[in-house]
Short mmCIF file of C-alpha atoms in Angstrom, two decimals:
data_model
loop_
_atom_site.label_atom_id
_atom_site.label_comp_id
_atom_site.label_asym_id
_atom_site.label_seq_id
_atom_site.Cartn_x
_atom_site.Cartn_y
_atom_site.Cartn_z
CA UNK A 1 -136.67 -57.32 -39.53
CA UNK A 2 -135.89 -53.88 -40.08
CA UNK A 3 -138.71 -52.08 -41.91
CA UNK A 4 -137.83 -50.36 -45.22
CA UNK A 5 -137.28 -46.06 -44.84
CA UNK A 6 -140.17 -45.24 -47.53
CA UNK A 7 -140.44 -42.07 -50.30
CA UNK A 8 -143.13 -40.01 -51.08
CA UNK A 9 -142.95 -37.42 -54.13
CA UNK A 10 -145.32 -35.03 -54.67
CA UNK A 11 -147.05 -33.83 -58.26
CA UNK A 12 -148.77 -30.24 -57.24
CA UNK A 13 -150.04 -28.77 -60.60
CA UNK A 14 -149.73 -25.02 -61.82
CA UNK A 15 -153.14 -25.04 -62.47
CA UNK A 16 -154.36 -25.51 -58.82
CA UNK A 17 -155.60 -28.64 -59.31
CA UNK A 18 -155.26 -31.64 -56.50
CA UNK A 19 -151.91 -32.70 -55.29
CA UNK A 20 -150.66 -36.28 -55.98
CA UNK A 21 -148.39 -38.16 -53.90
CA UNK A 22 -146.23 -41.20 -55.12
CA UNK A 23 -144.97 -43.47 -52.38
CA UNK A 24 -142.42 -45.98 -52.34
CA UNK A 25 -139.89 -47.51 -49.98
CA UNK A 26 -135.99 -47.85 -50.56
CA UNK A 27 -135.41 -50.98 -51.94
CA UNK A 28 -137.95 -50.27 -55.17
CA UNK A 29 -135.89 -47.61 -55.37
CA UNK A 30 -132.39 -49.60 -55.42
CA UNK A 31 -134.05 -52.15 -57.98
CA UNK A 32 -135.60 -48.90 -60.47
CA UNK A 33 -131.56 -47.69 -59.91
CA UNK A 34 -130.16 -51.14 -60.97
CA UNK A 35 -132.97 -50.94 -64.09
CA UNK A 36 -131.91 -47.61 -65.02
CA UNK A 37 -127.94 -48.87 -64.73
CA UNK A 38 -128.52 -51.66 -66.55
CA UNK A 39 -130.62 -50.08 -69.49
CA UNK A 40 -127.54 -47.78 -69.45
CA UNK A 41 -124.99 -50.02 -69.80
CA UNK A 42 -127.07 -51.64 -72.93
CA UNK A 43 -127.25 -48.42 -74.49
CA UNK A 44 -123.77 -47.72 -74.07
CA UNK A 45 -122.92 -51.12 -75.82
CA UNK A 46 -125.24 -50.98 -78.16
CA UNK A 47 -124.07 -47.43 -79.43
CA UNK A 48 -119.92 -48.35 -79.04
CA UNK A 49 -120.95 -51.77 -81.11
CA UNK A 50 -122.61 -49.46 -83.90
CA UNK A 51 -119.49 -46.80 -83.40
CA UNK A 52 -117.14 -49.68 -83.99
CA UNK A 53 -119.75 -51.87 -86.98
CA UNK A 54 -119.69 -47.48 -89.07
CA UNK A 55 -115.99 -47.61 -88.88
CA UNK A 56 -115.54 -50.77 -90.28
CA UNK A 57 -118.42 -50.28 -92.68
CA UNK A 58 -116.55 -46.92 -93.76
CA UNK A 59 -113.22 -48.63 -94.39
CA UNK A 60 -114.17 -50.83 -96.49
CA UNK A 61 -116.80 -48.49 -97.78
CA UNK A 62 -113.37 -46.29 -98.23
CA UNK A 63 -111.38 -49.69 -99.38
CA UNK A 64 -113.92 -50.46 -102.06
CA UNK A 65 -113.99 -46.87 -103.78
CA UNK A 66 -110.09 -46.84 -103.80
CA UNK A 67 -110.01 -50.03 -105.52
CA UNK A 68 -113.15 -49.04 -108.05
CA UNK A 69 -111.01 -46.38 -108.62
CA UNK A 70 -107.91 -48.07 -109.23
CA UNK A 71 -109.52 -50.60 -111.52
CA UNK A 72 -110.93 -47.72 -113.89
CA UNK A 73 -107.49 -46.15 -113.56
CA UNK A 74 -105.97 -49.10 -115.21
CA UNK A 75 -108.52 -50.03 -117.28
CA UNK A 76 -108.63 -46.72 -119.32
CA UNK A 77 -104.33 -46.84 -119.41
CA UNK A 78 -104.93 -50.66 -120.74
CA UNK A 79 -107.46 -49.04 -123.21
CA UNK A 80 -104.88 -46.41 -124.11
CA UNK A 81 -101.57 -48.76 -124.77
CA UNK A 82 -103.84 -51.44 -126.63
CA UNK A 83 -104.69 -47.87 -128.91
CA UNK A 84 -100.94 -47.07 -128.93
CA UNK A 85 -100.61 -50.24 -129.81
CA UNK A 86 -102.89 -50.90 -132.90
CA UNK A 87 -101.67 -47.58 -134.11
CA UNK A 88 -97.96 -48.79 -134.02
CA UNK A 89 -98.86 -52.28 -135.64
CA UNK A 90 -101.20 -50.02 -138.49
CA UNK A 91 -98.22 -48.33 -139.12
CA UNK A 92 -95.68 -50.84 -139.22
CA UNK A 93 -98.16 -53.21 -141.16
CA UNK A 94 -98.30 -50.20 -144.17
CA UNK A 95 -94.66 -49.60 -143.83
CA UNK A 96 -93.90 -53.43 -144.46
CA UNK A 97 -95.81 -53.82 -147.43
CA UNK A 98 -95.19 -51.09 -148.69
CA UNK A 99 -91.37 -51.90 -148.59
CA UNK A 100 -92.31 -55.56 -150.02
CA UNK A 101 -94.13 -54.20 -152.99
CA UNK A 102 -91.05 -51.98 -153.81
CA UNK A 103 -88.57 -54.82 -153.19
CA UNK A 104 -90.92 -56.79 -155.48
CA UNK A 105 -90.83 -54.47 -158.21
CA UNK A 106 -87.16 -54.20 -158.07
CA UNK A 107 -86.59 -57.32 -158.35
CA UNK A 108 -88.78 -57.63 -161.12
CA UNK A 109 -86.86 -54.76 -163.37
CA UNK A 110 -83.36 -55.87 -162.20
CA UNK A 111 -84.19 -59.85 -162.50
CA UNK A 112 -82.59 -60.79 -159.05
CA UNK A 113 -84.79 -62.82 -156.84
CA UNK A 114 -83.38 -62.65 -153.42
CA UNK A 115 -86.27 -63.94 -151.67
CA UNK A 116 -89.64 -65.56 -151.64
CA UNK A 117 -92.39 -62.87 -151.40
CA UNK A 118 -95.38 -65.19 -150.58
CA UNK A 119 -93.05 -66.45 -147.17
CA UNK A 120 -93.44 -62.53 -145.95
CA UNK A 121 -97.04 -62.36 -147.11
CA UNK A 122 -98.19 -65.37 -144.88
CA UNK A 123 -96.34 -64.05 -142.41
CA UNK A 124 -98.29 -61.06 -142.40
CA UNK A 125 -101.42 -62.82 -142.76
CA UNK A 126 -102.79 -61.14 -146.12
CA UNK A 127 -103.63 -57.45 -147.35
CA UNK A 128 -103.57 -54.73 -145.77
CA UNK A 129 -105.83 -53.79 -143.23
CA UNK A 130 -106.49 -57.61 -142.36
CA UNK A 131 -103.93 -57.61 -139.62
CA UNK A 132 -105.28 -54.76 -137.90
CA UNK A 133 -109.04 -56.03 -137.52
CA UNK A 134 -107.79 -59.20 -136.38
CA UNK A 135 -105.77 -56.73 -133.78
CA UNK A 136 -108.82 -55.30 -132.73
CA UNK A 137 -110.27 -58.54 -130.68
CA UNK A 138 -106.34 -59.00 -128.90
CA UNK A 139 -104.86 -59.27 -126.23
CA UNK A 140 -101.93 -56.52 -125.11
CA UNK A 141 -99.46 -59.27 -125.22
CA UNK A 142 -100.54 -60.81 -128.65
CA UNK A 143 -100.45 -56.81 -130.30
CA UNK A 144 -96.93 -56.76 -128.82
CA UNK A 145 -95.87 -59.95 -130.48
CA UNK A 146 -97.59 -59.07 -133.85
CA UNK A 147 -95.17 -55.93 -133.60
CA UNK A 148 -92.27 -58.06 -132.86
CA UNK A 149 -93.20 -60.14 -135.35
CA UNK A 150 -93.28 -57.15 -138.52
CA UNK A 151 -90.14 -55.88 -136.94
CA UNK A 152 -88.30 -58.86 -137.46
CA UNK A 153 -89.61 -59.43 -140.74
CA UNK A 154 -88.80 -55.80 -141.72
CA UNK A 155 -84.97 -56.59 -140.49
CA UNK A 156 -84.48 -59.52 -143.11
CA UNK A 157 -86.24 -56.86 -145.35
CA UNK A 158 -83.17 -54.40 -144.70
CA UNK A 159 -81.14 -57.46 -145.43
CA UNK A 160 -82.57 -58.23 -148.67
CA UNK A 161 -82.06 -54.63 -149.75
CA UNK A 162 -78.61 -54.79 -149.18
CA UNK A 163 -78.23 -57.94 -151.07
CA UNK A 164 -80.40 -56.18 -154.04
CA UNK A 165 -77.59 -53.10 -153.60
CA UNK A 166 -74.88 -55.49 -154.03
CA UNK A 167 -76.05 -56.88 -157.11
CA UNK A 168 -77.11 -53.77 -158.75
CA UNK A 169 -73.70 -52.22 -157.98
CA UNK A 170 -71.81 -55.31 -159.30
CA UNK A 171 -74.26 -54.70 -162.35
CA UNK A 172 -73.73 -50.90 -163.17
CA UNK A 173 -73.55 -51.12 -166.77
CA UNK A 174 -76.73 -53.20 -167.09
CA UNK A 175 -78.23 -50.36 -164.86
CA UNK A 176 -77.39 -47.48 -166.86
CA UNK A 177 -79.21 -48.82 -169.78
CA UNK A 178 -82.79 -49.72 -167.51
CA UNK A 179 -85.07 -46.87 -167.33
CA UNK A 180 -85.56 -45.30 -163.90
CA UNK A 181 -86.99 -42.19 -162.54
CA UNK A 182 -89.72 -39.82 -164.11
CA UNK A 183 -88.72 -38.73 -168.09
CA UNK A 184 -91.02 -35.35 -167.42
CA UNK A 185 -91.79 -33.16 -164.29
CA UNK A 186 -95.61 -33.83 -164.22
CA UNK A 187 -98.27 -36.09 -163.08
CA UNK A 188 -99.61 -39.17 -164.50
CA UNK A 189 -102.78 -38.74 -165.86
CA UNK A 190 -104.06 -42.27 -167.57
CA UNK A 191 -102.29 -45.49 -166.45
CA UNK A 192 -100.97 -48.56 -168.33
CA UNK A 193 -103.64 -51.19 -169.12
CA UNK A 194 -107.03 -51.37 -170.47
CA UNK A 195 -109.29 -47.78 -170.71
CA UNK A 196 -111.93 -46.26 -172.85
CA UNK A 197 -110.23 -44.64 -175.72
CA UNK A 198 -111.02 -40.85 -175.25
CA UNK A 199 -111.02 -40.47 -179.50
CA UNK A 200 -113.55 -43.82 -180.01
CA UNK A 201 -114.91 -44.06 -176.52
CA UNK A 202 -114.07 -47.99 -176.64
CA UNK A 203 -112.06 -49.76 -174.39
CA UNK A 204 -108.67 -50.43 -175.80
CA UNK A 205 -105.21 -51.53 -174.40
CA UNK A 206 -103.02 -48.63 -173.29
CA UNK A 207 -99.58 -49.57 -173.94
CA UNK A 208 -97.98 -47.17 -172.08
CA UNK A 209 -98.54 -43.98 -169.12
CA UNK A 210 -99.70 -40.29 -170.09
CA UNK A 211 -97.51 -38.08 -167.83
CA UNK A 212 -99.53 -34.37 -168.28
CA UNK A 213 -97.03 -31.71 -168.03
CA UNK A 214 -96.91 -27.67 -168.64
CA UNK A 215 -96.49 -26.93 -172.20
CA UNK A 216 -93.17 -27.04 -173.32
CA UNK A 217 -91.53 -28.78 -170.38
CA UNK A 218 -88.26 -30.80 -171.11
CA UNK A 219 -88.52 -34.54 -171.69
CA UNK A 220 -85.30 -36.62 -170.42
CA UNK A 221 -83.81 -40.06 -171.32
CA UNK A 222 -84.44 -42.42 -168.47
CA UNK A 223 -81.56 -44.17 -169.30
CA UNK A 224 -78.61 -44.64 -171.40
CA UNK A 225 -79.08 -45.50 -175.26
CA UNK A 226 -79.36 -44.42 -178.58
CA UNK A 227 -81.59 -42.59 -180.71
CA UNK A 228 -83.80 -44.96 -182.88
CA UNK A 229 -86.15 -43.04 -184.10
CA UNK A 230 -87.19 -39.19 -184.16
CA UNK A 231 -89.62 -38.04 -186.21
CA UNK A 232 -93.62 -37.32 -186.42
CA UNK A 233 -95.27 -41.13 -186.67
CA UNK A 234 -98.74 -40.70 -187.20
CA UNK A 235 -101.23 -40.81 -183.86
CA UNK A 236 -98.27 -40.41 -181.62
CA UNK A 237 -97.33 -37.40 -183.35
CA UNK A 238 -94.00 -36.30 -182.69
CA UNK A 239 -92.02 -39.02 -181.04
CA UNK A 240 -88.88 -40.28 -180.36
CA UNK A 241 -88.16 -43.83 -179.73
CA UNK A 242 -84.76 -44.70 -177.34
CA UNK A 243 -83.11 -48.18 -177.41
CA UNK A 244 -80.91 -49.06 -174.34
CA UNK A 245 -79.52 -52.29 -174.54
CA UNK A 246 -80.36 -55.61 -172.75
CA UNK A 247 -84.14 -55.15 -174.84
CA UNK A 248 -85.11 -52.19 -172.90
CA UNK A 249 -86.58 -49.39 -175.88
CA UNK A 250 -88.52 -46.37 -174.35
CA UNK A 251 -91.39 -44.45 -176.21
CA UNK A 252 -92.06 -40.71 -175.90
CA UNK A 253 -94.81 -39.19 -177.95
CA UNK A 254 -97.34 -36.05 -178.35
CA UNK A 255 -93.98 -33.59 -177.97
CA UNK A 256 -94.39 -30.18 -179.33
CA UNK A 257 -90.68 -29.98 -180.65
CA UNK A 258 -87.70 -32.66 -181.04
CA UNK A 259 -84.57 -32.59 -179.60
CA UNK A 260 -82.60 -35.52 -180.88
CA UNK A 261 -81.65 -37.12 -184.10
CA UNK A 262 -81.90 -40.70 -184.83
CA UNK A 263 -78.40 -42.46 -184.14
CA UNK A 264 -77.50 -39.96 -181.66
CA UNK A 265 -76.08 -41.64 -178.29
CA UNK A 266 -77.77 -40.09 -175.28
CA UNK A 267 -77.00 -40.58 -171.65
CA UNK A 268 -79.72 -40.55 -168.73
CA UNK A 269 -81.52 -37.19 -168.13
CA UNK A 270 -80.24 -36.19 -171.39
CA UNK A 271 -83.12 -33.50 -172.88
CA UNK A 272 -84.84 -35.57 -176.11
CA UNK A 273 -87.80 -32.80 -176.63
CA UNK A 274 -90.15 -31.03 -174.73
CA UNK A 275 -94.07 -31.68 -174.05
CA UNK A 276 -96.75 -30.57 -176.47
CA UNK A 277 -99.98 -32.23 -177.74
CA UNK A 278 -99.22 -33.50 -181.28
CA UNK A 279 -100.88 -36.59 -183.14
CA UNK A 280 -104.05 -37.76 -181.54
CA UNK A 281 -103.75 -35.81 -178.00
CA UNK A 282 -106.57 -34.04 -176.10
CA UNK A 283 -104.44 -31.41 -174.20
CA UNK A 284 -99.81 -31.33 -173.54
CA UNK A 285 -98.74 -34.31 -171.83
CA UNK A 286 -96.10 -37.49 -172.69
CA UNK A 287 -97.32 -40.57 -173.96
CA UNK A 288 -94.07 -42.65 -172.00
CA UNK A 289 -93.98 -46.56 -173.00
CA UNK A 290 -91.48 -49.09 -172.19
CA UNK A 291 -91.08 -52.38 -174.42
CA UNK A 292 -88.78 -55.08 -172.94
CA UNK A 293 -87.97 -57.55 -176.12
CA UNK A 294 -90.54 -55.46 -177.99
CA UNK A 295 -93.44 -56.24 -175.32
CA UNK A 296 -94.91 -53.17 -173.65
CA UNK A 297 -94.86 -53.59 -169.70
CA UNK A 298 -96.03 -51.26 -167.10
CA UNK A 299 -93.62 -48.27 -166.66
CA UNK A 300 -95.20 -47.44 -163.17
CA UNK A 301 -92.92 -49.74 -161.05
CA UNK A 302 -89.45 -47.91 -163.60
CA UNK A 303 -90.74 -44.43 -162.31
CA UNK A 304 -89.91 -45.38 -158.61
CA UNK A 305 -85.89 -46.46 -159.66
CA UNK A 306 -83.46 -44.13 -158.23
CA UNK A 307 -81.80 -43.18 -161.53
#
C-alpha cells in the first residue's frame, strides 16, 4: 500500500516565541478540499436562492404599490364624479321644481290644467333637498338614473309649457284683461296673508302686497280695464281701483298723486298715479291687491306673468 506524502506547516510567532508545526498527510487534505467545495457550493445556492426569493419579493413588493396606487387613483376620481354628480342632480332637482311651481301657478291664474302636479311630485320623491340626502348614501349608477330620471320629467315639463302657450295664445283677449307683471319698479316689502298690523300691532289679514318704491315713481295698469274708482278712500288714501273683465279688479293705494279718472279705459302699463304714502302708510310704497269675483287672492304668483 502506498503510504500517504504528508504536510507539515509551520506557525513561527513575531514575538519569538516557540515554533508550532501542523502535520497532516494528503488525503486529509483532499477531504478538508472537498469540505471547503462543498460549503462553497451551499453558500453559492443559498445566496442565488435569496438573489432570486428579493426579486420576486420586490416585484410583487413593486406589483402591490402599483395597484395601492391605482386603487386610490380611482377611488378619489369615483369620489369626484359621485360629487359632480350630486351637484348636477342638486341642480336639476331646484331647476325642476322650480319650473313646477311656476307651471302651477300658471295654471292656476289662466284656469288650464294640463297636468297632474302630485304625478311629478312623487316622482321626485318630495321637497326639496330630500332627493339629494337620499343621493348622498348612492351608488354612481343610481345618481345617474335619478338624473335621467328629472331630465325626462323636465322634457314632458317643456311639453306642458307648450300646451299652456297654446292655450294662452288661443285666449289673448282673456289675457289682456289678467294682471301680470310688477304695477311699480320696487320691492315687496309685506306679503299677502296674515301679519301684525304696524298701526294696532295685532295680527290682521293683509289683503293684498306692499311694493315700497322711491317717492313719486309711476304706478302702471297690469292689465287691460277700466277705471272704477279714483279718488282718496279713507285708510288707503289715495287709490284707484281697475276692473278688467272675467272678475279680475286690481287695487292700488297710498299714491301721492292720481292719474286717472273713473270710467277712463286704460290699457296694460298704462301710468294710473305715482307712489306716495297717503291714508294709513308708514313710509312711500303701493298697497297692490287683486280680487277675483270680489275675493282677494295672492298677487305674488300675477307678478311672475310675462305681461
Amino acid at each position: 500500500m502506498k503510504k500517504d506524502d504528508r504536510y507539515t506547516l509551520l506557525l513561527v510567532p513575531q514575538t519569538g516565541g516557540p515554533t508550532r508545526k501542523i502535520s497532516f498527510s494528503e488525503g486529509r487534505l483532499r477531504v478538508w478540499k472537498r469540505v471547503v467545495v462543498g460549503i462553497g457550493a451551499l453558500l453559492f445556492a443559498n445566496v442565488t436562492l435569496f438573489v432570486y426569493l428579493y426579486a420576486i419579493d420586490r416585484g410583487n413588493i413593486l406589483k402591490y404599490l402599483s395597484f395601492k396606487s391605482e386603487n386610490a387613483r380611482l377611488r378619489t376620481e369615483q369620489k369626484r364624479e359621485m360629487l359632480d354628480l350630486r351637484v348636477r342632480l342638486q341642480k336639476l332637482t331646484e331647476l325642476h321644481e322650480a319650473s313646477l311651481t311656476k307651471m302651477v301657478e300658471i295654471e292656476t291664474i289662466t284656469g288650464f290644467r294640463a297636468f297632474d302636479p302630485q304625478q311629478f311630485l312623487n316622482a321626485m320623491g318630495g321637497p326639496e333637498g330630500r332627493a339629494v340626502q337620499a343621493a348622498a348614501a348612492a351608488t354612481t349608477e343610481s345618481l345617474r338614473q335619478k338624473i335621467e330620471n328629472i331630465d325626462s320629467e323636465h322634457n314632458t315639463l317643456d311639453e306642458r309649457m307648450k300646451k299652456i302657450h297654446l292655450f294662452v295664445r288661443a285666449n289673448e283677449e282673456r289675457m289682456r284683461h289678467t294682471p301680470a307683471g310688477w304695477p311699480v319698479n320696487g320691492w315687496m316689502s309685506s306679503s299677502f296673508g296674515w301679519r301684525r298690523d304696524p298701526w294696532t300691532l295685532r295680527s290682521e289679514h293683509h289683503d293684498g302686497l306692499d311694493i315700497s318704491a322711491w317717492y313719486g315713481t309711476p304706478v302702471r295698469a297690469p292689465a287691460d280695464g277700466e277705471v272704477r274708482f279714483a279718488a282718496r278712500s279713507g285708510g288707503y288714501g289715495q287709490m284707484v281701483v281697475l276692473a278688467h273683465n272675467y272678475g279680475y279688479e286690481s287695487y292700488f293705494g297710498h299714491m301721492s298723486r292720481l292719474a286717472v279718472r273713473p270710467k277712463q279705459k286704460v290699457a296694460r302699463g298704462d301710468v294710473i298715479g305715482y307712489v306716495g304714502s297717503s291714508g294709513r302708510s308708514t313710509g312711500a310704497h303701493t298697497h297692490y291687491e287683486i280680487r277675483v269675483n270680489n275675493r282677494p287672492v295672492d298677487p305674488w304668483p300675477y307678478l311672475g306673468l310675462m305681461p
